[in-house]
mmCIF file of C-alpha atoms and ligand atoms in Angstrom:
data_model
loop_
_atom_site.group_PDB
_atom_site.id
_atom_site.type_symbol
_atom_site.label_atom_id
_atom_site.label_comp_id
_atom_site.label_asym_id
_atom_site.label_seq_id
_atom_site.Cartn_x
_atom_site.Cartn_y
_atom_site.Cartn_z
ATOM 1 C CA MET T 1451 0.200 0.104 0.188
ATOM 2 C CA PRO T 1452 1.398 3.388 -1.221
ATOM 3 C CA ASP T 1453 2.248 5.435 1.951
ATOM 4 C CA GLU T 1454 -0.496 8.539 2.842
ATOM 5 C CA ALA T 1455 2.051 10.918 0.792
ATOM 6 C CA LEU T 1456 2.336 9.518 -1.990
ATOM 7 C CA ARG T 1457 -1.968 8.255 -2.356
ATOM 8 C CA ILE T 1458 -3.657 10.563 -4.824
ATOM 9 C CA PRO T 1459 -6.245 12.684 -3.480
ATOM 10 C CA VAL T 1460 -9.863 12.124 -5.197
ATOM 11 C CA LEU T 1461 -13.038 14.167 -4.062
ATOM 12 C CA LEU T 1462 -16.472 12.201 -5.516
ATOM 13 C CA ASP T 1463 -19.420 13.684 -6.196
ATOM 14 C CA CYS T 1464 -22.166 12.274 -6.992
ATOM 15 C CA ASP T 1465 -26.156 11.230 -7.360
ATOM 16 C CA THR T 1466 -25.780 7.459 -5.401
ATOM 17 C CA GLY T 1467 -27.378 5.675 -7.432
ATOM 18 C CA ILE T 1468 -26.557 2.393 -8.672
ATOM 19 C CA ASP T 1469 -23.798 3.028 -11.184
ATOM 20 C CA ASP T 1470 -22.315 5.600 -8.446
ATOM 21 C CA ALA T 1471 -22.348 3.049 -5.825
ATOM 22 C CA LEU T 1472 -19.646 0.849 -8.044
ATOM 23 C CA ALA T 1473 -18.060 4.069 -8.904
ATOM 24 C CA LEU T 1474 -17.831 4.493 -5.120
ATOM 25 C CA THR T 1475 -16.379 1.053 -4.550
ATOM 26 C CA TYR T 1476 -13.823 0.962 -7.239
ATOM 27 C CA LEU T 1477 -12.045 4.210 -5.889
ATOM 28 C CA ALA T 1478 -11.543 2.650 -1.856
ATOM 29 C CA CYS T 1479 -10.598 -0.657 -3.587
ATOM 30 C CA ARG T 1480 -7.640 1.661 -5.359
ATOM 31 C CA ASP T 1481 -4.416 1.175 -2.855
ATOM 32 C CA ASP T 1482 -3.215 4.229 -4.795
ATOM 33 C CA VAL T 1483 -5.911 6.549 -3.942
ATOM 34 C CA GLU T 1484 -6.714 8.630 -0.790
ATOM 35 C CA LEU T 1485 -10.594 9.699 -0.638
ATOM 36 C CA ALA T 1486 -10.737 13.089 1.028
ATOM 37 C CA GLY T 1487 -14.604 13.420 0.455
ATOM 38 C CA ILE T 1488 -17.931 12.325 -0.850
ATOM 39 C CA VAL T 1489 -20.406 14.884 -1.659
ATOM 40 C CA SER T 1490 -24.032 13.834 -2.039
ATOM 41 C CA THR T 1491 -25.848 15.302 -5.136
ATOM 42 C CA ALA T 1492 -29.358 15.247 -5.683
ATOM 43 C CA GLY T 1493 -30.276 13.686 -9.100
ATOM 44 C CA ASN T 1494 -31.026 9.696 -9.468
ATOM 45 C CA ALA T 1495 -32.537 10.008 -5.860
ATOM 46 C CA GLU T 1496 -33.293 13.141 -3.156
ATOM 47 C CA VAL T 1497 -30.523 14.300 -1.648
ATOM 48 C CA ALA T 1498 -31.790 12.377 1.858
ATOM 49 C CA HIS T 1499 -31.423 9.119 0.121
ATOM 50 C CA VAL T 1500 -28.003 10.414 -1.870
ATOM 51 C CA THR T 1501 -26.112 10.954 1.402
ATOM 52 C CA ALA T 1502 -27.790 7.729 3.686
ATOM 53 C CA ASN T 1503 -26.315 6.069 0.692
ATOM 54 C CA ASN T 1504 -23.003 7.164 0.698
ATOM 55 C CA LEU T 1505 -23.175 7.114 4.037
ATOM 56 C CA GLY T 1506 -24.124 2.925 4.240
ATOM 57 C CA LEU T 1507 -21.757 2.581 1.305
ATOM 58 C CA THR T 1508 -18.840 3.998 3.065
ATOM 59 C CA GLU T 1509 -19.622 2.295 6.582
ATOM 60 C CA LEU T 1510 -19.768 -1.018 4.891
ATOM 61 C CA LEU T 1511 -16.150 0.056 2.860
ATOM 62 C CA ALA T 1512 -14.752 0.945 6.112
ATOM 63 C CA GLY T 1513 -12.083 -1.282 6.044
ATOM 64 C CA LEU T 1514 -10.645 0.097 3.141
ATOM 65 C CA LEU T 1515 -11.324 3.653 3.647
ATOM 66 C CA GLY T 1516 -10.759 4.226 7.070
ATOM 67 C CA PRO T 1517 -13.788 5.129 9.454
ATOM 68 C CA GLY T 1518 -14.007 8.701 8.803
ATOM 69 C CA THR T 1519 -14.510 9.480 4.999
ATOM 70 C CA PRO T 1520 -16.043 12.876 5.437
ATOM 71 C CA VAL T 1521 -20.008 12.388 3.203
ATOM 72 C CA ALA T 1522 -21.553 15.872 2.894
ATOM 73 C CA ARG T 1523 -24.785 17.010 2.065
ATOM 74 C CA GLY T 1524 -25.143 18.878 -0.875
ATOM 75 C CA SER T 1525 -28.003 21.174 -2.071
ATOM 76 C CA GLU T 1526 -32.297 19.944 -1.968
ATOM 77 C CA ALA T 1527 -32.705 20.838 -5.740
ATOM 78 C CA PRO T 1528 -30.315 22.668 -8.616
ATOM 79 C CA LEU T 1529 -29.735 26.106 -9.105
ATOM 80 C CA GLY T 1530 -32.566 25.751 -12.651
ATOM 81 C CA GLY T 1531 -35.403 24.788 -10.491
ATOM 82 C CA GLU T 1532 -37.350 21.819 -9.197
ATOM 83 C CA LEU T 1533 -35.709 18.550 -8.924
ATOM 84 C CA MET T 1534 -36.190 15.365 -10.757
ATOM 85 C CA THR T 1535 -35.330 12.299 -9.740
ATOM 86 C CA ALA T 1536 -34.827 8.994 -11.343
ATOM 87 C CA ALA T 1537 -36.786 6.162 -9.371
ATOM 88 C CA ASP T 1538 -37.992 4.105 -12.447
ATOM 89 C CA THR T 1539 -34.011 3.940 -13.375
ATOM 90 C CA HIS T 1540 -32.083 3.484 -9.534
ATOM 91 C CA GLY T 1541 -34.548 2.736 -7.575
ATOM 92 C CA PRO T 1542 -37.042 4.521 -4.723
ATOM 93 C CA THR T 1543 -33.829 4.740 -2.668
ATOM 94 C CA GLY T 1544 -31.515 5.351 -5.534
ATOM 95 C CA MET T 1545 -29.968 1.189 -4.625
ATOM 96 C CA GLY T 1546 -32.342 -0.543 -6.312
ATOM 97 C CA HIS T 1547 -33.555 -3.586 -5.064
ATOM 98 C CA ALA T 1548 -30.052 -2.963 -2.345
ATOM 99 C CA ILE T 1549 -30.722 -2.279 1.307
ATOM 100 C CA LEU T 1550 -27.789 -0.823 3.275
ATOM 101 C CA PRO T 1551 -26.939 -0.580 6.831
ATOM 102 C CA GLU T 1552 -28.695 2.493 8.636
ATOM 103 C CA PRO T 1553 -25.819 5.033 8.836
ATOM 104 C CA ALA T 1554 -24.122 5.238 12.460
ATOM 105 C CA ARG T 1555 -22.769 8.469 11.708
ATOM 106 C CA ALA T 1556 -23.944 11.543 10.638
ATOM 107 C CA ALA T 1557 -23.096 13.125 6.931
ATOM 108 C CA ASP T 1558 -20.368 15.781 7.479
ATOM 109 C CA VAL T 1559 -21.402 19.544 8.920
ATOM 110 C CA ARG T 1560 -20.043 21.029 6.147
ATOM 111 C CA SER T 1561 -22.447 21.718 3.034
ATOM 112 C CA GLY T 1562 -21.299 19.584 -0.292
ATOM 113 C CA ALA T 1563 -20.136 23.224 -1.679
ATOM 114 C CA GLN T 1564 -17.563 23.875 1.468
ATOM 115 C CA LEU T 1565 -16.287 20.132 1.348
ATOM 116 C CA TRP T 1566 -14.978 20.683 -2.971
ATOM 117 C CA VAL T 1567 -13.709 24.065 -1.214
ATOM 118 C CA ASP T 1568 -11.902 22.424 1.195
ATOM 119 C CA ALA T 1569 -11.016 19.679 -0.262
ATOM 120 C CA ALA T 1570 -9.213 21.608 -3.443
ATOM 121 C CA ARG T 1571 -7.857 23.728 -0.708
ATOM 122 C CA ALA T 1572 -6.139 20.619 1.343
ATOM 123 C CA HIS T 1573 -4.721 19.494 -1.460
ATOM 124 C CA PRO T 1574 -3.678 21.929 -3.951
ATOM 125 C CA GLY T 1575 -2.646 21.448 -7.543
ATOM 126 C CA ARG T 1576 -2.934 17.606 -6.318
ATOM 127 C CA LEU T 1577 -7.045 16.838 -5.758
ATOM 128 C CA VAL T 1578 -7.879 14.895 -8.738
ATOM 129 C CA GLY T 1579 -12.402 15.888 -8.822
ATOM 130 C CA PHE T 1580 -14.956 13.464 -10.488
ATOM 131 C CA VAL T 1581 -18.343 14.739 -10.359
ATOM 132 C CA ILE T 1582 -20.507 12.210 -12.121
ATOM 133 C CA GLY T 1583 -24.270 12.942 -11.028
ATOM 134 C CA PRO T 1584 -25.246 16.937 -11.460
ATOM 135 C CA HIS T 1585 -23.507 19.763 -11.312
ATOM 136 C CA THR T 1586 -25.450 21.705 -8.791
ATOM 137 C CA ASN T 1587 -22.571 21.375 -5.747
ATOM 138 C CA LEU T 1588 -19.965 22.591 -8.409
ATOM 139 C CA ALA T 1589 -20.978 24.807 -9.632
ATOM 140 C CA LEU T 1590 -21.939 26.294 -5.763
ATOM 141 C CA ALA T 1591 -18.452 25.501 -4.357
ATOM 142 C CA LEU T 1592 -17.497 27.688 -7.420
ATOM 143 C CA GLU T 1593 -19.206 30.503 -5.907
ATOM 144 C CA ILE T 1594 -17.110 30.134 -2.855
ATOM 145 C CA GLU T 1595 -13.933 29.507 -4.459
ATOM 146 C CA PRO T 1596 -13.323 30.840 -8.326
ATOM 147 C CA ARG T 1597 -10.299 29.549 -8.091
ATOM 148 C CA LEU T 1598 -11.259 25.937 -7.931
ATOM 149 C CA PRO T 1599 -10.323 25.347 -11.736
ATOM 150 C CA ARG T 1600 -6.769 25.869 -10.861
ATOM 151 C CA LEU T 1601 -6.650 24.322 -7.587
ATOM 152 C CA LEU T 1602 -8.011 21.010 -8.907
ATOM 153 C CA LYS T 1603 -5.223 18.908 -10.402
ATOM 154 C CA ARG T 1604 -7.622 17.386 -12.979
ATOM 155 C CA LEU T 1605 -11.688 17.432 -12.887
ATOM 156 C CA HIS T 1606 -13.683 13.871 -15.005
ATOM 157 C CA ILE T 1607 -17.466 14.699 -16.064
ATOM 158 C CA MET T 1608 -19.818 11.629 -16.650
ATOM 159 C CA GLY T 1609 -22.723 13.250 -18.523
ATOM 160 C CA GLY T 1610 -23.641 14.529 -21.709
ATOM 161 C CA ALA T 1611 -24.389 13.460 -25.067
ATOM 162 C CA ILE T 1612 -22.216 14.386 -27.889
ATOM 163 C CA ASN T 1613 -23.640 14.337 -31.823
ATOM 164 C CA HIS T 1614 -25.477 11.335 -29.614
ATOM 165 C CA ARG T 1615 -29.291 10.349 -28.331
ATOM 166 C CA GLY T 1616 -29.952 11.614 -24.950
ATOM 167 C CA ASN T 1617 -30.878 8.905 -22.525
ATOM 168 C CA THR T 1618 -33.140 11.733 -20.763
ATOM 169 C CA ALA T 1619 -35.408 13.555 -23.142
ATOM 170 C CA PRO T 1620 -34.437 12.441 -27.099
ATOM 171 C CA THR T 1621 -31.764 15.079 -26.775
ATOM 172 C CA THR T 1622 -29.892 15.562 -23.612
ATOM 173 C CA GLU T 1623 -28.322 13.054 -20.355
ATOM 174 C CA TRP T 1624 -29.516 12.980 -17.304
ATOM 175 C CA ASN T 1625 -26.940 14.449 -14.876
ATOM 176 C CA ILE T 1626 -26.509 17.676 -17.278
ATOM 177 C CA ALA T 1627 -30.639 17.880 -17.615
ATOM 178 C CA VAL T 1628 -31.236 17.761 -14.210
ATOM 179 C CA ASP T 1629 -29.136 21.107 -14.114
ATOM 180 C CA PRO T 1630 -28.756 22.652 -17.132
ATOM 181 C CA GLU T 1631 -26.922 26.296 -15.794
ATOM 182 C CA ALA T 1632 -25.007 24.304 -13.242
ATOM 183 C CA ALA T 1633 -23.628 22.286 -15.838
ATOM 184 C CA HIS T 1634 -23.329 25.310 -18.067
ATOM 185 C CA ARG T 1635 -21.514 27.348 -15.143
ATOM 186 C CA VAL T 1636 -19.195 24.376 -14.596
ATOM 187 C CA LEU T 1637 -17.908 24.216 -18.772
ATOM 188 C CA ALA T 1638 -17.481 28.014 -18.359
ATOM 189 C CA ALA T 1639 -15.484 28.173 -15.345
ATOM 190 C CA PHE T 1640 -13.493 25.040 -16.030
ATOM 191 C CA ALA T 1641 -12.395 26.295 -19.941
ATOM 192 C CA GLN T 1642 -9.927 28.409 -17.325
ATOM 193 C CA ALA T 1643 -8.692 25.260 -15.789
ATOM 194 C CA PRO T 1644 -4.616 24.544 -16.921
ATOM 195 C CA ILE T 1645 -5.927 20.723 -17.929
ATOM 196 C CA ARG T 1646 -9.175 20.637 -19.520
ATOM 197 C CA PRO T 1647 -11.856 18.435 -17.800
ATOM 198 C CA VAL T 1648 -12.238 14.704 -19.493
ATOM 199 C CA LEU T 1649 -16.031 14.598 -20.288
ATOM 200 C CA GLY T 1650 -17.217 11.340 -20.350
ATOM 201 C CA ALA T 1651 -20.610 11.312 -22.047
ATOM 202 C CA LEU T 1652 -23.300 8.811 -23.370
ATOM 203 C CA GLU T 1653 -21.422 8.026 -26.856
ATOM 204 C CA ALA T 1654 -18.817 6.362 -24.626
ATOM 205 C CA THR T 1655 -20.572 5.281 -21.260
ATOM 206 C CA GLU T 1656 -22.727 3.291 -23.252
ATOM 207 C CA ALA T 1657 -19.622 1.478 -25.095
ATOM 208 C CA VAL T 1658 -19.879 -0.781 -21.600
ATOM 209 C CA ARG T 1659 -22.804 -3.028 -21.584
ATOM 210 C CA PHE T 1660 -22.910 -5.317 -18.460
ATOM 211 C CA THR T 1661 -23.886 -8.901 -18.573
ATOM 212 C CA GLN T 1662 -25.775 -11.647 -17.155
ATOM 213 C CA GLY T 1663 -21.807 -13.135 -17.052
ATOM 214 C CA THR T 1664 -20.453 -9.574 -15.698
ATOM 215 C CA LEU T 1665 -22.981 -10.010 -12.773
ATOM 216 C CA GLU T 1666 -22.826 -13.649 -12.127
ATOM 217 C CA ALA T 1667 -18.742 -12.550 -12.751
ATOM 218 C CA LEU T 1668 -18.997 -9.760 -9.453
ATOM 219 C CA GLN T 1669 -21.056 -12.616 -7.388
ATOM 220 C CA ALA T 1670 -18.672 -14.823 -7.595
ATOM 221 C CA ILE T 1671 -15.751 -12.173 -6.975
ATOM 222 C CA SER T 1672 -15.588 -11.854 -2.683
ATOM 223 C CA ALA T 1673 -17.887 -12.808 0.153
ATOM 224 C CA HIS T 1674 -17.470 -9.675 1.265
ATOM 225 C CA PRO T 1675 -20.816 -7.613 2.470
ATOM 226 C CA ILE T 1676 -20.505 -5.101 -0.582
ATOM 227 C CA VAL T 1677 -20.644 -7.428 -3.542
ATOM 228 C CA PRO T 1678 -24.816 -8.250 -2.742
ATOM 229 C CA VAL T 1679 -25.628 -4.636 -2.410
ATOM 230 C CA LEU T 1680 -23.850 -4.132 -5.721
ATOM 231 C CA THR T 1681 -25.803 -7.183 -7.156
ATOM 232 C CA ASP T 1682 -28.800 -6.250 -5.662
ATOM 233 C CA ALA T 1683 -28.460 -2.842 -6.906
ATOM 234 C CA LEU T 1684 -27.331 -3.906 -10.431
ATOM 235 C CA ARG T 1685 -30.313 -6.578 -10.515
ATOM 236 C CA TRP T 1686 -32.419 -3.517 -10.500
ATOM 237 C CA TYR T 1687 -30.596 -1.208 -13.208
ATOM 238 C CA PHE T 1688 -30.973 -4.690 -15.485
ATOM 239 C CA GLU T 1689 -34.471 -4.698 -14.781
ATOM 240 C CA PHE T 1690 -35.022 -1.474 -15.884
ATOM 241 C CA HIS T 1691 -32.794 -1.516 -19.082
ATOM 242 C CA GLU T 1692 -34.902 -4.483 -20.012
ATOM 243 C CA ALA T 1693 -38.006 -2.167 -19.375
ATOM 244 C CA ASP T 1694 -37.155 0.068 -21.902
ATOM 245 C CA GLY T 1695 -36.101 -1.906 -25.046
ATOM 246 C CA PHE T 1696 -32.086 -2.817 -24.082
ATOM 247 C CA GLY T 1697 -32.935 -6.667 -23.301
ATOM 248 C CA TRP T 1698 -31.501 -8.077 -20.151
ATOM 249 C CA MET T 1699 -27.900 -6.106 -19.833
ATOM 250 C CA ALA T 1700 -27.551 -2.634 -17.969
ATOM 251 C CA HIS T 1701 -25.602 0.387 -19.372
ATOM 252 C CA VAL T 1702 -22.881 1.544 -16.231
ATOM 253 C CA HIS T 1703 -21.622 4.858 -16.414
ATOM 254 C CA ASP T 1704 -19.954 6.175 -13.825
ATOM 255 C CA PRO T 1705 -17.381 3.693 -13.096
ATOM 256 C CA LEU T 1706 -15.902 4.186 -16.209
ATOM 257 C CA VAL T 1707 -15.104 7.456 -16.188
ATOM 258 C CA VAL T 1708 -13.418 7.019 -12.788
ATOM 259 C CA ALA T 1709 -11.317 4.481 -13.925
ATOM 260 C CA GLN T 1710 -9.952 6.234 -16.957
ATOM 261 C CA ALA T 1711 -9.112 8.614 -14.641
ATOM 262 C CA PHE T 1712 -6.201 6.081 -13.708
ATOM 263 C CA GLU T 1713 -5.855 3.869 -16.589
ATOM 264 C CA PRO T 1714 -5.770 6.381 -19.856
ATOM 265 C CA ARG T 1715 -5.775 3.047 -21.653
ATOM 266 C CA LEU T 1716 -9.422 2.113 -21.251
ATOM 267 C CA ALA T 1717 -10.493 5.144 -23.554
ATOM 268 C CA SER T 1718 -9.383 7.639 -25.444
ATOM 269 C CA ALA T 1719 -9.705 11.977 -25.187
ATOM 270 C CA VAL T 1720 -9.992 14.367 -28.024
ATOM 271 C CA PRO T 1721 -10.496 18.265 -27.097
ATOM 272 C CA LEU T 1722 -13.601 20.253 -28.220
ATOM 273 C CA ALA T 1723 -15.270 23.185 -26.889
ATOM 274 C CA VAL T 1724 -18.683 21.785 -25.433
ATOM 275 C CA ASP T 1725 -21.805 24.276 -24.597
ATOM 276 C CA VAL T 1726 -24.890 23.814 -22.652
ATOM 277 C CA GLU T 1727 -28.300 24.328 -24.513
ATOM 278 C CA LEU T 1728 -30.397 26.665 -21.520
ATOM 279 C CA THR T 1729 -33.850 28.066 -23.295
ATOM 280 C CA GLY T 1730 -34.352 24.903 -26.585
ATOM 281 C CA ALA T 1731 -37.849 24.286 -26.140
ATOM 282 C CA LEU T 1732 -37.044 20.687 -27.127
ATOM 283 C CA THR T 1733 -33.387 20.390 -25.648
ATOM 284 C CA ARG T 1734 -32.583 21.911 -23.056
ATOM 285 C CA GLY T 1735 -29.914 20.250 -21.234
ATOM 286 C CA GLU T 1736 -28.638 19.892 -24.410
ATOM 287 C CA THR T 1737 -24.509 19.296 -24.934
ATOM 288 C CA VAL T 1738 -23.628 20.780 -28.096
ATOM 289 C CA GLY T 1739 -20.331 19.868 -29.341
ATOM 290 C CA ASP T 1740 -18.127 22.480 -31.879
ATOM 291 C CA TRP T 1741 -16.294 19.954 -34.023
ATOM 292 C CA LEU T 1742 -15.831 22.654 -36.691
ATOM 293 C CA GLY T 1743 -14.761 25.276 -34.632
ATOM 294 C CA ARG T 1744 -17.948 27.593 -36.560
ATOM 295 C CA TRP T 1745 -17.521 29.497 -32.373
ATOM 296 C CA ASN T 1746 -14.273 30.184 -32.513
ATOM 297 C CA ARG T 1747 -14.009 29.172 -29.162
ATOM 298 C CA GLU T 1748 -10.543 27.257 -27.457
ATOM 299 C CA PRO T 1749 -11.902 23.390 -26.707
ATOM 300 C CA ASN T 1750 -12.767 23.345 -22.983
ATOM 301 C CA VAL T 1751 -12.891 19.989 -22.400
ATOM 302 C CA GLU T 1752 -11.957 16.418 -23.487
ATOM 303 C CA VAL T 1753 -14.218 14.312 -24.898
ATOM 304 C CA MET T 1754 -13.885 10.657 -24.394
ATOM 305 C CA ARG T 1755 -13.455 8.426 -27.813
ATOM 306 C CA GLU T 1756 -12.972 4.713 -28.475
ATOM 307 C CA VAL T 1757 -13.870 2.513 -24.964
ATOM 308 C CA ASP T 1758 -11.979 -0.565 -24.585
ATOM 309 C CA ALA T 1759 -15.695 -1.413 -23.007
ATOM 310 C CA ASP T 1760 -14.283 -5.300 -22.677
ATOM 311 C CA GLY T 1761 -10.701 -3.983 -21.232
ATOM 312 C CA PHE T 1762 -12.581 -1.756 -18.704
ATOM 313 C CA VAL T 1763 -15.429 -4.878 -17.793
ATOM 314 C CA ALA T 1764 -12.498 -6.916 -16.533
ATOM 315 C CA HIS T 1765 -9.708 -4.407 -15.080
ATOM 316 C CA LEU T 1766 -13.327 -3.182 -12.744
ATOM 317 C CA LEU T 1767 -13.708 -7.084 -11.681
ATOM 318 C CA GLU T 1768 -10.049 -7.368 -11.020
ATOM 319 C CA VAL T 1769 -9.380 -3.613 -9.134
ATOM 320 C CA LEU T 1770 -13.028 -5.036 -6.904
ATOM 321 C CA ARG T 1771 -10.709 -8.894 -6.835
ATOM 322 C CA ARG T 1772 -8.012 -7.398 -5.127
ATOM 323 C CA GLY T 1773 -9.257 -4.583 -3.405
ATOM 324 C CA LEU T 1774 -12.084 -6.997 -1.711
ATOM 325 C CA ARG T 1775 -8.976 -9.534 -0.404
ATOM 326 C CA ARG T 1776 -7.409 -6.607 1.639
ATOM 327 C CA ASP T 1777 -10.513 -5.836 3.674
ATOM 328 C CA PRO T 1778 -10.032 -7.992 6.504
HETATM 329 O O1 LIG S 104 -26.885 9.543 -17.611
HETATM 330 C C1 LIG S 104 -26.248 8.261 -16.515
HETATM 331 C C2 LIG S 104 -25.367 8.975 -15.715
HETATM 332 O O2 LIG S 104 -26.645 9.446 -15.304
HETATM 333 C C3 LIG S 104 -25.085 8.621 -14.495
HETATM 334 O O3 LIG S 104 -24.765 9.079 -13.519
HETATM 335 C C4 LIG S 104 -25.409 7.620 -13.377
HETATM 336 O O4 LIG S 104 -26.038 7.769 -12.430
HETATM 337 C C5 LIG S 104 -27.028 8.858 -13.434
HETATM 338 O O5 LIG S 104 -26.654 9.772 -12.458
HETATM 339 CA CA1 LIG S 105 -24.205 8.772 -11.793
#
C-alpha cells in the first residue's frame, strides 16, 4: 500500500445511484487513492437518500477507506429549479433492490459545496475531482472559491451526449438535464483550468454493457458484504434496461469515467468546445459540441472516445477482486 503522501487525493461528487455505488467501490479498492470526501448531490434520488446511501456504502467499505471519510449533504434542489429524480432507473432510494445498513454516523457538518472547496484547498494542485451526478454542488463551490479550476489537478465528468441520442429527453443526458444551469457554469469556469476536464458522455459510456455474465462474475468475486449490495442494486438496473427495450443488460456509466482517470488506456479523449443549451423548448440541457470550430472558441473539454469496453469490465472486476481481498 503506497504511503499516505504518495496516494492520489480524490473528491467524488455523486448522486448515488447504482452506477455511482460501483464507482465509489472502485475508488475504495484502489490502494493508490485517498478518498478526501464524498459530496452527495440530488439527482438519481433526493439528497437525503443519496447522503444515506453514501454513508451506508462508506460504512461497508470502512475497512478499505478508514472510518471517517467525510460525506457531505448537497443542495436539496438544482440551481435551475425543481428537482427531477429517477426512481424508475435507480429505485425509490437510489440503490435498486439493495438494502444498506442504517448509517451509524451523521453526514459531515459542511455543505457539499464547502467540502469541495476545503478538499481542494487542502490538496492544492493535487486533488482529482469527479462529478458523476448533476453539477449543482460543484457550481455552488465555484461561487465560494472561483479559483477551484486552478486548485484541482483535474476534473473528470460523467455527463452529456454529443451528437448522440439522450437518455432523458431525446437529446439530453441525465446529469446535465437535472441541472443545466449548473453544468453550463462548470463548463465555463473549467475552460480556464490548466488541464481541460475529461468529459465521459453517453456516446462513450454506453459502449460499456454489463451482461448476465458480468453480474455472475461480480457475485463470485468476494464474500465481502458490499458484493450483494452491488449485485442487488444492479439487478434493478438490468430490470430497468430490459423494460426500456435494451434487453437483459445494463449501461454502467460512472465507473468507466472514474477508472479512465487512472487507466487512460481504457479510452482516448479529444479536445472539443462544448456548451449546454439552456433555452431550447425541445433541447434544454443538451450538450452541444463544436467539431468544426464555428464558435471560434478554444476547446474546454477532452471528450472521451474509443472505449475499450471489455478491457474496462475486466479491469473493474480485477480491481474489486484485489481490493476486497485486502479488507480484513
Ligand atoms: O446518464 C447517466 C448518469 O446519470 C449516471 O451518472 C447515472 O448515475 C445517472 O446519474
Ligand atoms: Ca451518477
